[in-house]
Short mmCIF file of C-alpha atoms in Angstrom, two decimals:
data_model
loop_
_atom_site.label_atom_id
_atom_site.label_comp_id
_atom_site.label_asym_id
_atom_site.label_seq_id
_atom_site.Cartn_x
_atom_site.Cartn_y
_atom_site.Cartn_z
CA UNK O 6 91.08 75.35 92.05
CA UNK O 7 88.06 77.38 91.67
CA UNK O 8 86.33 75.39 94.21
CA UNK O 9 89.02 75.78 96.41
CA UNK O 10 88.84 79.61 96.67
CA UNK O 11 85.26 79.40 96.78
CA UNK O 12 85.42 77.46 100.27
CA UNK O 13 87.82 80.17 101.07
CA UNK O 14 85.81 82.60 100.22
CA UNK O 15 83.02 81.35 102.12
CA UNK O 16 85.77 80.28 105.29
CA UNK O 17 86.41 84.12 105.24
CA UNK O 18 82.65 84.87 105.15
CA UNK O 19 81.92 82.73 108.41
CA UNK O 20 84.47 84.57 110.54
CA UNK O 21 83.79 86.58 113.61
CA UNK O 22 83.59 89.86 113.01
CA UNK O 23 86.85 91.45 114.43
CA UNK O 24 87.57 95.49 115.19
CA UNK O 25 91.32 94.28 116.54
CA UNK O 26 93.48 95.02 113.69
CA UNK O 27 97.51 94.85 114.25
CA UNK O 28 98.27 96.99 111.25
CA UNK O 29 101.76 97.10 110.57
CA UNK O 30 103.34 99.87 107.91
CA UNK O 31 106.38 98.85 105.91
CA UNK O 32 108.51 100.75 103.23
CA UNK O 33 109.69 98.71 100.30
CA UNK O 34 112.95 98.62 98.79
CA UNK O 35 112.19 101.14 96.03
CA UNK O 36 110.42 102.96 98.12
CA UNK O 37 106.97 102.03 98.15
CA UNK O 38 104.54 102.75 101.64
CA UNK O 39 102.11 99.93 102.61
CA UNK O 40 100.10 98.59 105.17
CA UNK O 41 99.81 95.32 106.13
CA UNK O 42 97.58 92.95 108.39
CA UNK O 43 99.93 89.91 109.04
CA UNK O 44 97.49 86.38 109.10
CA UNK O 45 98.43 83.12 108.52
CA UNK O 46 94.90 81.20 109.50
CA UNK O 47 94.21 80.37 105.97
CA UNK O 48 96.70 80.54 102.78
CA UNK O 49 94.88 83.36 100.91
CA UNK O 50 95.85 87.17 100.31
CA UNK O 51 94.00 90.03 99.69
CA UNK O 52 95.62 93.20 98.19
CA UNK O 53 94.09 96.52 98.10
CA UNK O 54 95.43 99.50 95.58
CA UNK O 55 94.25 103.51 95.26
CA UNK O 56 95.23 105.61 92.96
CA UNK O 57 94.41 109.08 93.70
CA UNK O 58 93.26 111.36 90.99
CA UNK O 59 91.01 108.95 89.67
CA UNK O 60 88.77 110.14 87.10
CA UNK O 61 89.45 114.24 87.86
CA UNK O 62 92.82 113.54 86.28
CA UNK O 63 90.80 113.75 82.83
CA UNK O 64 91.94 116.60 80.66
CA UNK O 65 88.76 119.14 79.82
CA UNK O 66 88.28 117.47 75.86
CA UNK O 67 88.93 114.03 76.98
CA UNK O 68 86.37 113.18 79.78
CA UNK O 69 85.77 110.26 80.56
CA UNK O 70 88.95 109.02 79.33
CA UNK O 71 89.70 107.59 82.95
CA UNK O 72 86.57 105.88 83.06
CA UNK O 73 87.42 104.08 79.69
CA UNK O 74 91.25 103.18 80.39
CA UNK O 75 90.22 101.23 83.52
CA UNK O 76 87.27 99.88 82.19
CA UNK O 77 89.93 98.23 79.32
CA UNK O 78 92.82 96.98 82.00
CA UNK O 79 91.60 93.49 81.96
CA UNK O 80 90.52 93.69 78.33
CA UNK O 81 94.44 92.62 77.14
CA UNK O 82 97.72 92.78 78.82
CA UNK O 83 101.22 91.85 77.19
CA UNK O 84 100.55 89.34 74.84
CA UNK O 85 97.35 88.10 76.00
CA UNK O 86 93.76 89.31 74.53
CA UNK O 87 90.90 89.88 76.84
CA UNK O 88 89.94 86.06 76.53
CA UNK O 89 93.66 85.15 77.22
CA UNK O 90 93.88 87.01 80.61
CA UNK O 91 90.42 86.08 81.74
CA UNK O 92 91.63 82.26 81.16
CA UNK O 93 94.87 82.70 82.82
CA UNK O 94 93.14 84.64 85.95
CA UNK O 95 90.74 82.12 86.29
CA UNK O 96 93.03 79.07 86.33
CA UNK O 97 94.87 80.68 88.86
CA UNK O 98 91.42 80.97 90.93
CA UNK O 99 92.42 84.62 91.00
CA UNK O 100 90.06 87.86 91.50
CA UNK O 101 90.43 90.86 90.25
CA UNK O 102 88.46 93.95 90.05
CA UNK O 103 89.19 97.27 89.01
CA UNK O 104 86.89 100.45 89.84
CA UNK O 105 87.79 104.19 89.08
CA UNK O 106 85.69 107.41 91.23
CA UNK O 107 86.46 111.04 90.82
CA UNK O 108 88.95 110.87 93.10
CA UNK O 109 90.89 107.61 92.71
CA UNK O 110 91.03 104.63 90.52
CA UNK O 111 90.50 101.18 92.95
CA UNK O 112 92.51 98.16 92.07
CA UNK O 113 91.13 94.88 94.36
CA UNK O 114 93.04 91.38 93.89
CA UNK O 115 92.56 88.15 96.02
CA UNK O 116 94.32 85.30 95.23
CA UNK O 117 95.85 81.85 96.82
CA UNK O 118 99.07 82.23 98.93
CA UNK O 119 99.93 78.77 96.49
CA UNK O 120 99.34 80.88 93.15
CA UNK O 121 100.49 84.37 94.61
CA UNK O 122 103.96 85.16 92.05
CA UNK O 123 101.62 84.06 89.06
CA UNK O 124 98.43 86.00 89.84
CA UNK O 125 100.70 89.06 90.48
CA UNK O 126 102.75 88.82 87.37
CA UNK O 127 99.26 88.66 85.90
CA UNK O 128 98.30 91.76 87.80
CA UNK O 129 101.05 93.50 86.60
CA UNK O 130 100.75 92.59 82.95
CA UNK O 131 97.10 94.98 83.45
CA UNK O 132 98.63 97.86 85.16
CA UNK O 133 101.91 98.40 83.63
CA UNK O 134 101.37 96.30 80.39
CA UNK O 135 97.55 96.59 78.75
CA UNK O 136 97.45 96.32 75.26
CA UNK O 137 94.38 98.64 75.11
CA UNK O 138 94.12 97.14 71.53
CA UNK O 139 91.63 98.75 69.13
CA UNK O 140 88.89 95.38 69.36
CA UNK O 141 89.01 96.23 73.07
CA UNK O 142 88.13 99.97 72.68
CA UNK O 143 85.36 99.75 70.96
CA UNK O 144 83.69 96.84 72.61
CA UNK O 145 84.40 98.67 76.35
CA UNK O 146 83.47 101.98 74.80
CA UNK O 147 80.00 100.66 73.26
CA UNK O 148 79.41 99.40 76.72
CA UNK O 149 79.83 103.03 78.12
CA UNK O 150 77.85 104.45 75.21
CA UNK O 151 75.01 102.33 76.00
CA UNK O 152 75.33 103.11 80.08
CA UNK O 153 75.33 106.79 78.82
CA UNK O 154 72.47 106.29 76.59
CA UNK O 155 70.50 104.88 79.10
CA UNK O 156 71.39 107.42 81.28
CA UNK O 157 69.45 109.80 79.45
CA UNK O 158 66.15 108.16 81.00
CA UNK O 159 66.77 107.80 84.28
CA UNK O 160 65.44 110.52 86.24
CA UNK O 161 68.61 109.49 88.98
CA UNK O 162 71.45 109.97 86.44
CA UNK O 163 69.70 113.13 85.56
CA UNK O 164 69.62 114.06 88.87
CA UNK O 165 73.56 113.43 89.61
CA UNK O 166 74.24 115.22 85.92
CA UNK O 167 72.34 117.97 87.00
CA UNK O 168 73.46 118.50 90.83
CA UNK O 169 77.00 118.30 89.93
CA UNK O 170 76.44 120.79 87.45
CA UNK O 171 75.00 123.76 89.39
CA UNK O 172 77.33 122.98 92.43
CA UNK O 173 80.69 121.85 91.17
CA UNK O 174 80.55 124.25 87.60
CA UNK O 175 83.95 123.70 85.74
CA UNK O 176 85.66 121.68 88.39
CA UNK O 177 85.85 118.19 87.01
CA UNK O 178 83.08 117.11 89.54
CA UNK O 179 80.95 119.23 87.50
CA UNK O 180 80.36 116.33 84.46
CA UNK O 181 80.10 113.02 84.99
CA UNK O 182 83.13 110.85 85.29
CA UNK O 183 81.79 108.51 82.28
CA UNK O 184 81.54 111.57 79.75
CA UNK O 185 79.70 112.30 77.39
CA UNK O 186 78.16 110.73 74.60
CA UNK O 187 80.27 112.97 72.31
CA UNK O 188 83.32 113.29 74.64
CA UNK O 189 83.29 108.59 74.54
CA UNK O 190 82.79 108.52 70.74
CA UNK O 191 85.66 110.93 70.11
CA UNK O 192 88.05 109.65 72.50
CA UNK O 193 91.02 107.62 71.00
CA UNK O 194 94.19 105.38 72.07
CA UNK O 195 96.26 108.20 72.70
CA UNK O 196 93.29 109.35 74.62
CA UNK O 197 93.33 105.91 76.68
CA UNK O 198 97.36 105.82 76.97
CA UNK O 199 97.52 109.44 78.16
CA UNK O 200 94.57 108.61 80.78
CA UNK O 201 97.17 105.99 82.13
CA UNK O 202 100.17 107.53 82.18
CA UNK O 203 98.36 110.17 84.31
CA UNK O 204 96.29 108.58 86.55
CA UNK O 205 98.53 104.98 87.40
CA UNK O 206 101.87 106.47 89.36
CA UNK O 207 103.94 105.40 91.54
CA UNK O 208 103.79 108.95 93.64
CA UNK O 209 99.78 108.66 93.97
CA UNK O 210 99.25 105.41 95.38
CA UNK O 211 97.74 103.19 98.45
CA UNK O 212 98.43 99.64 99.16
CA UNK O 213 97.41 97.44 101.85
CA UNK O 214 97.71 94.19 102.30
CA UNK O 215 95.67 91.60 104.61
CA UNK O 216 96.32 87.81 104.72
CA UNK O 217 99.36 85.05 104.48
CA UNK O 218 102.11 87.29 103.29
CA UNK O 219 105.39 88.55 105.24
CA UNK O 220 106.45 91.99 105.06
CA UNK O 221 109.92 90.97 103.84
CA UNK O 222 107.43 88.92 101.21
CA UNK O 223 105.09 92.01 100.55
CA UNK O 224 108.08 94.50 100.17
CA UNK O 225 109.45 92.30 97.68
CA UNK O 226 106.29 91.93 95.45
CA UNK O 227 105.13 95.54 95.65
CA UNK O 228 108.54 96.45 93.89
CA UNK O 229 107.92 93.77 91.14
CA UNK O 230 104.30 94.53 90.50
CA UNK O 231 104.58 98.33 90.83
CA UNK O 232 108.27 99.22 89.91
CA UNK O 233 107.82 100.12 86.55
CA UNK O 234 105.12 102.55 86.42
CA UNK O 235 105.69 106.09 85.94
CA UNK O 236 106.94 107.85 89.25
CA UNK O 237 104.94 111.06 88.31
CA UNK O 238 101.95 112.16 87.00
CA UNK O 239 99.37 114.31 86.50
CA UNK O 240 98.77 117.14 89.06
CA UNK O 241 95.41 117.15 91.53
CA UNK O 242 92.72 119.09 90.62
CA UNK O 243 92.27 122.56 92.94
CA UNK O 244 89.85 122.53 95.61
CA UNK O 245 86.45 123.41 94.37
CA UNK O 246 84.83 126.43 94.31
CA UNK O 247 81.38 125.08 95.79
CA UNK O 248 77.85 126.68 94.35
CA UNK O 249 75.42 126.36 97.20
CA UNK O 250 72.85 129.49 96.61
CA UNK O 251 69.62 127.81 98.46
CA UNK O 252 66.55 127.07 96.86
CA UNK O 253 65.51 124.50 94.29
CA UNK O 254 66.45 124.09 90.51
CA UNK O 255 63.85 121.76 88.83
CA UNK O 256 64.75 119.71 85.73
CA UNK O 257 61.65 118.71 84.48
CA UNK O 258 60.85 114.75 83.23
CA UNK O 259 57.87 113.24 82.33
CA UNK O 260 57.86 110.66 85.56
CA UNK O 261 54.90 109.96 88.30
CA UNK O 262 57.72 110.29 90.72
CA UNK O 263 60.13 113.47 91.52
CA UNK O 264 63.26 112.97 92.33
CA UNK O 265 65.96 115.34 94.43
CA UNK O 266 69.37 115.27 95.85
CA UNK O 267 70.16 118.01 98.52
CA UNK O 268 73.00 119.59 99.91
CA UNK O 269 74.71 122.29 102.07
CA UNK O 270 78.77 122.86 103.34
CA UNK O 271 80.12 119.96 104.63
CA UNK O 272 83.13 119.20 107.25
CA UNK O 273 86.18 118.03 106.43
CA UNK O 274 87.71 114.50 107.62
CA UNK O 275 90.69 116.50 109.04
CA UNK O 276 88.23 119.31 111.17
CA UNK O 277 88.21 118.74 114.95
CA UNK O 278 84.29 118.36 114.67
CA UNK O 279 83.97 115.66 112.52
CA UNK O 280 82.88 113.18 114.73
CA UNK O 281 80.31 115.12 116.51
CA UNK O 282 78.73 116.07 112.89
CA UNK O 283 79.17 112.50 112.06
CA UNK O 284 77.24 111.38 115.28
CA UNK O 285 74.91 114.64 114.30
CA UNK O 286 74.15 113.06 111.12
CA UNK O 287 73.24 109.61 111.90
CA UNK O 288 70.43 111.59 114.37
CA UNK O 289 69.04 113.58 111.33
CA UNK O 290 69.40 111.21 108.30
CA UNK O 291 72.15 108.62 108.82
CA UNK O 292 70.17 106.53 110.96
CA UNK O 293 67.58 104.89 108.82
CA UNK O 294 64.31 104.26 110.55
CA UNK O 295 65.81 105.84 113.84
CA UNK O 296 66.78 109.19 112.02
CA UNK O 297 64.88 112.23 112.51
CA UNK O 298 64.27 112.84 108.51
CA UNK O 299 62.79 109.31 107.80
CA UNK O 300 60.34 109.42 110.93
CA UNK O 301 58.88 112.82 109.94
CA UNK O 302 58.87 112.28 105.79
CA UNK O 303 58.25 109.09 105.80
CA UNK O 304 56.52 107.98 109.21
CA UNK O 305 54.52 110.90 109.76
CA UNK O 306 53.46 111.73 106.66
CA UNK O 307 54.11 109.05 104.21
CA UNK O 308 55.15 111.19 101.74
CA UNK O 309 58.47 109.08 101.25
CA UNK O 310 59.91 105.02 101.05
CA UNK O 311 63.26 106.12 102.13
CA UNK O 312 65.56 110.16 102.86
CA UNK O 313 68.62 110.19 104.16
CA UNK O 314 71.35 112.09 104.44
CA UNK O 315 75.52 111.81 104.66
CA UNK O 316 78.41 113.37 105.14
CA UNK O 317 80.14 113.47 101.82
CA UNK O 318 83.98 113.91 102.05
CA UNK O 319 86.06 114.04 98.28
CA UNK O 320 88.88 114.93 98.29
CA UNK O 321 88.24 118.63 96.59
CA UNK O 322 85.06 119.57 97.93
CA UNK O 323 82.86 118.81 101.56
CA UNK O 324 78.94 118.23 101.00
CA UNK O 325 76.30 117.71 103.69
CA UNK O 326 74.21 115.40 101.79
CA UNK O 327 71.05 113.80 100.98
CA UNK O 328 68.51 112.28 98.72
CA UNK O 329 64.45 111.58 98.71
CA UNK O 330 61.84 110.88 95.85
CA UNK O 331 58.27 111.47 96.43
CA UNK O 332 54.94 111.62 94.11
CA UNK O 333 54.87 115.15 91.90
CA UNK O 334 52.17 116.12 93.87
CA UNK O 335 53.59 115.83 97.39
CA UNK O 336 57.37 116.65 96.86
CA UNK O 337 57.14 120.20 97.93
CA UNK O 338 55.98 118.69 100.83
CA UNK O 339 58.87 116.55 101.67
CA UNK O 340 61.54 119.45 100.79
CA UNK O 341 59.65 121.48 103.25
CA UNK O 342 59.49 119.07 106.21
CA UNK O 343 63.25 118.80 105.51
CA UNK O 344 64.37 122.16 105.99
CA UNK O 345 62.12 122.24 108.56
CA UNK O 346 64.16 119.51 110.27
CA UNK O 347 67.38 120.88 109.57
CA UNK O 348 66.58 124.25 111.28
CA UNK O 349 64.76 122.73 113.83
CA UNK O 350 68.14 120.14 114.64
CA UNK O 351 70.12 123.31 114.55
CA UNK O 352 68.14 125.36 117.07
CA UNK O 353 66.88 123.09 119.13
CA UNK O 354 69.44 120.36 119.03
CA UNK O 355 69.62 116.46 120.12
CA UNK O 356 68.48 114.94 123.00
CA UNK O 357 70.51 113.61 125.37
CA UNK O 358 68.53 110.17 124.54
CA UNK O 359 69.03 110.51 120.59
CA UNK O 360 73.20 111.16 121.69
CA UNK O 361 73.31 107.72 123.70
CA UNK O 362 71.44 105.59 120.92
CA UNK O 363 73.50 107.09 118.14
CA UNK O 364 76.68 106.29 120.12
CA UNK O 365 75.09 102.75 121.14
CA UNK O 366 74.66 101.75 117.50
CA UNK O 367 77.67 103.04 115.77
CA UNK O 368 80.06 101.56 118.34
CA UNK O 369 77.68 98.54 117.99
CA UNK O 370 77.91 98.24 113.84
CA UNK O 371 81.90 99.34 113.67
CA UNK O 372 83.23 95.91 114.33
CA UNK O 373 80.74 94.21 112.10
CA UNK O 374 82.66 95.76 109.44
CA UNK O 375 85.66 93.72 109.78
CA UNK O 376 84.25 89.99 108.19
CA UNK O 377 86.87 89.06 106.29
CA UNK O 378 90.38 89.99 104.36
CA UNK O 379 89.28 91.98 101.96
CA UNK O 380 87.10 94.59 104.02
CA UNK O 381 89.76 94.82 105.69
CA UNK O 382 91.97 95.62 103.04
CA UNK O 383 89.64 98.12 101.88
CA UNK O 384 89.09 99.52 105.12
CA UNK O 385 93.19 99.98 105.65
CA UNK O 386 93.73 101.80 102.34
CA UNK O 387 90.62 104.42 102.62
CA UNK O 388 92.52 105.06 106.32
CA UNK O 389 96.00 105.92 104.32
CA UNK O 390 93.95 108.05 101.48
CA UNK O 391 92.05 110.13 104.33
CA UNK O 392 95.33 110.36 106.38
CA UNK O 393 94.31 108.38 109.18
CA UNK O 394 97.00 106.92 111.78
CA UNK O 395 97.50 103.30 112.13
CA UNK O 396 95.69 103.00 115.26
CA UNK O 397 92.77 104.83 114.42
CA UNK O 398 90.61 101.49 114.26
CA UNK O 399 91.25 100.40 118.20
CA UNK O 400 90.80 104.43 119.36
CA UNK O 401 87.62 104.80 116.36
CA UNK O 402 84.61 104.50 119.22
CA UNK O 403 86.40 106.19 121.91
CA UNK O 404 86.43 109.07 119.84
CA UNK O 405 82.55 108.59 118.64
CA UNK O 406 82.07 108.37 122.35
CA UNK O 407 83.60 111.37 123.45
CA UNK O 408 81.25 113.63 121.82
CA UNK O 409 79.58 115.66 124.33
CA UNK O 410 75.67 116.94 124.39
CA UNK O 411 77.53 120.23 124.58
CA UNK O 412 79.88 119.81 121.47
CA UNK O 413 76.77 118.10 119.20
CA UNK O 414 74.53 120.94 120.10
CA UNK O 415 76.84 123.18 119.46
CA UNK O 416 78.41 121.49 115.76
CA UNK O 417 74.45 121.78 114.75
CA UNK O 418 74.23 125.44 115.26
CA UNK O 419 77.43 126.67 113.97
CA UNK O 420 77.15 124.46 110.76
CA UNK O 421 73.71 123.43 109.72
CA UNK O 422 72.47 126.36 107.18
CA UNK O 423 68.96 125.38 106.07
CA UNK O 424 69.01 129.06 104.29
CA UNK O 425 71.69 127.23 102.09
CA UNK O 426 70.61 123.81 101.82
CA UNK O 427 69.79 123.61 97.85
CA UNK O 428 67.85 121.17 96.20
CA UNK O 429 67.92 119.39 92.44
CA UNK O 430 64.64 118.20 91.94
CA UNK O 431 63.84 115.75 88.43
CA UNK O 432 60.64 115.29 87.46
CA UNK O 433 56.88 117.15 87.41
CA UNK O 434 56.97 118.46 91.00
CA UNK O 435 54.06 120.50 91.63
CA UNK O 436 54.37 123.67 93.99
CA UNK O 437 57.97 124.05 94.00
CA UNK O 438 57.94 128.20 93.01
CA UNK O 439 61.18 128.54 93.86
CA UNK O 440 63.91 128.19 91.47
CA UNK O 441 68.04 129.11 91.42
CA UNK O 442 70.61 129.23 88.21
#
């Protein structure tokens, strides 16, 4: 069975790419929304759940409570142990995965159209069943002590727990969505449980399907696998109250190599100049090699192996983001050339040239992202979560083609703010004066 699903898998892998997706929404019995991508070419589904909330749910003396609970969902369910399910899933040649963010906890299953009542009944047993049994808590909460642990020693994690810090404060982005070393070690079952009940709801969830399924057929196992979790849960977290003052905070750590993530205001999903600060962005650092940032950091100058920058869209808070590490002795340098860039991209603007390659290669790339049933999946529940229509995939590069020289040049001025760019910088950088709190 196993190798059966493998050849599947790799089937699905060798598949054109395709950006024509007939996405269909249904509404199940109990009321359920979902989105499905009807194919019958080979028996094999893939099913695609989001929870939003995700690990901001966590109360203030429980975090990283979310992170634990979902780390322990196929760690037991009903009667089985952890070595039980993991048996059961793989005789099934089922695959699962479950993720959690600070904005939703991810729930991935593929499975044969042959095996698909069986593999969801297992499913179910992890979402609306675990046994969270005390064996399982502490083995999946070592395993976060030691991630935490290590944490302590990489100048990256350092950098996150520090960036988050100064910019998010108390909002829940402000710690880390694993916790604390103290905040894992006190953390209990009712801890865990709570963390469910919260975060796994019927009102807060995504579904898509893609694959050999009906929609009479989907409606009908969305209400079995998903019927009996709480309706309700916890409330969202309020949009955040964003710390942005300019300058550069330095958390110093014996390394050879500094560290630094960056970031101004960014634009929301939902504002009507999102696409022409998306096309902006793959100009100044989305765009790898082609990107204004890498060819004066790191072609220029060498001072970098890789910057880059990204539009950052949670669902509480908008960040116009980016990241480079350079030598102690020569990341001054690099944070200087990159305000410089970002001022210069905001007075001066694009080129007419840098508009048409940009368009050229994200048109290009968008269809490449379509391989197989489970991108696809993914792809169709991130549209629902951001509040996309169903036919944004077919109208996608008509709308990154309608940005206009004009409308670029004119997104870069009105929201680039180099004065309020602020940097995090880990490590011994040498010349950085400048500090915030």
């Amino acid at each position: 069975m196993i190798r059966i699903l493998l050849s599947l898998f790799l089937l699905i892998a060798a598949l054109p790419a395709r950006a024509e997706v007939d996405i269909k929404e249904i509404t199940t019995p109990g009321g359920l929304t979902a989105w499905l991508v009807e194919d019958h070419a080979i028996p094999f589904v893939a099913l695609e759940l989001r929870f939003r909330g995700g690990a901001s749910l966590d109360v203030q003396d429980a975090r990283g409570a979310t992170n634990l609970m979902v780390g322990l969902l196929e760690e037991g369910a009903a009667d089985m142990d952890a070595q039980a399910f993991a048996r059961a899933r793989d005789a099934l040649a089922a695959k699962f995965s479950y993720n959690v963010s600070d904005d939703a906890v991810a729930v991935s299953a593929q499975f044969l159209t042959e095996n698909r009542e069986a593999a969801l009944d297992l499913l179910r047993a992890s979402l609306v069943e675990p046994s969270f049994s005390p064996e399982a808590l502490e083995r999946v909460r070592q395993q976060v002590l030691s991630g935490l642990r290590s944490a302590r020693t990489d100048p990256r994690d350092l950098m996150s727990k520090a960036f988050d810090g100064l910019v998010f404060g108390d909002h829940p982005y402000g710690s880390q969505l694993e916790g604390t070393v103290e905040s894992v070690e006190a953390l209990n079952r009712e801890d865990i449980v709570a963390a469910h009940a919260r975060g796994l709801t019927r009102e807060q969830v995504y579904i898509s399907a893609v694959g050999d399924i009906t929609e009479a057929d989907l409606a009908t196992l969305l209400d079995d696998l998903l019927g009996d979790l709480p309706q309700e849960g916890a409330p969202l977290p309020a949009e955040a109250d964003l710390n942005l003052p300019g300058g550069v905070e330095v958390v110093p750590f014996e390394t050879p190599q500094s560290v630094a993530a960056f970031a101004q205001r960014g634009v929301d999903r939902d504002d009507p100049d999102f696409f022409a600060a998306f096309v902006l962005n793959h100009i100044l650092g989305g765009g790898g090699f082609e990107s204004r940032l890498m060819t004066e950091v790191r072609e220029k100058r060498g001072l970098t192996y890789g910057v880059y920058s990204y539009l950052a869209d949670k669902d509480a808070a908008q960040l116009w983001m980016g990241s480079v590490a350079s030598a102690n002795d020569r990341v001054a340098e690099a944070i200087s050339v990159i305000r410089d860039q970002w001022a210069r991209i905001r007075d001066e603007g694009v080129t007419a040239e840098e508009l048409q390659d940009a368009k050229t290669y994200l048109t290009g790339a968008f269809p490449l992202r379509f391989e197989g049933n489970g991108p696809i999946a993914s792809i169709a529940v991130g549209m629902q979560m951001d509040g996309l229509p169903l036919d944004y995939i077919a109208n996608r590069n008509d709308m990154v083609n309608a940005v206009t020289l004009e409308q670029i040049n004119r997104v870069a001025r009105e929201r680039l703010d180099p004065e309020a760019l602020t940097f995090v910088v880990v490590g011994q950088p040498e010349g950085l004066d400048e500090q915030v709190n």
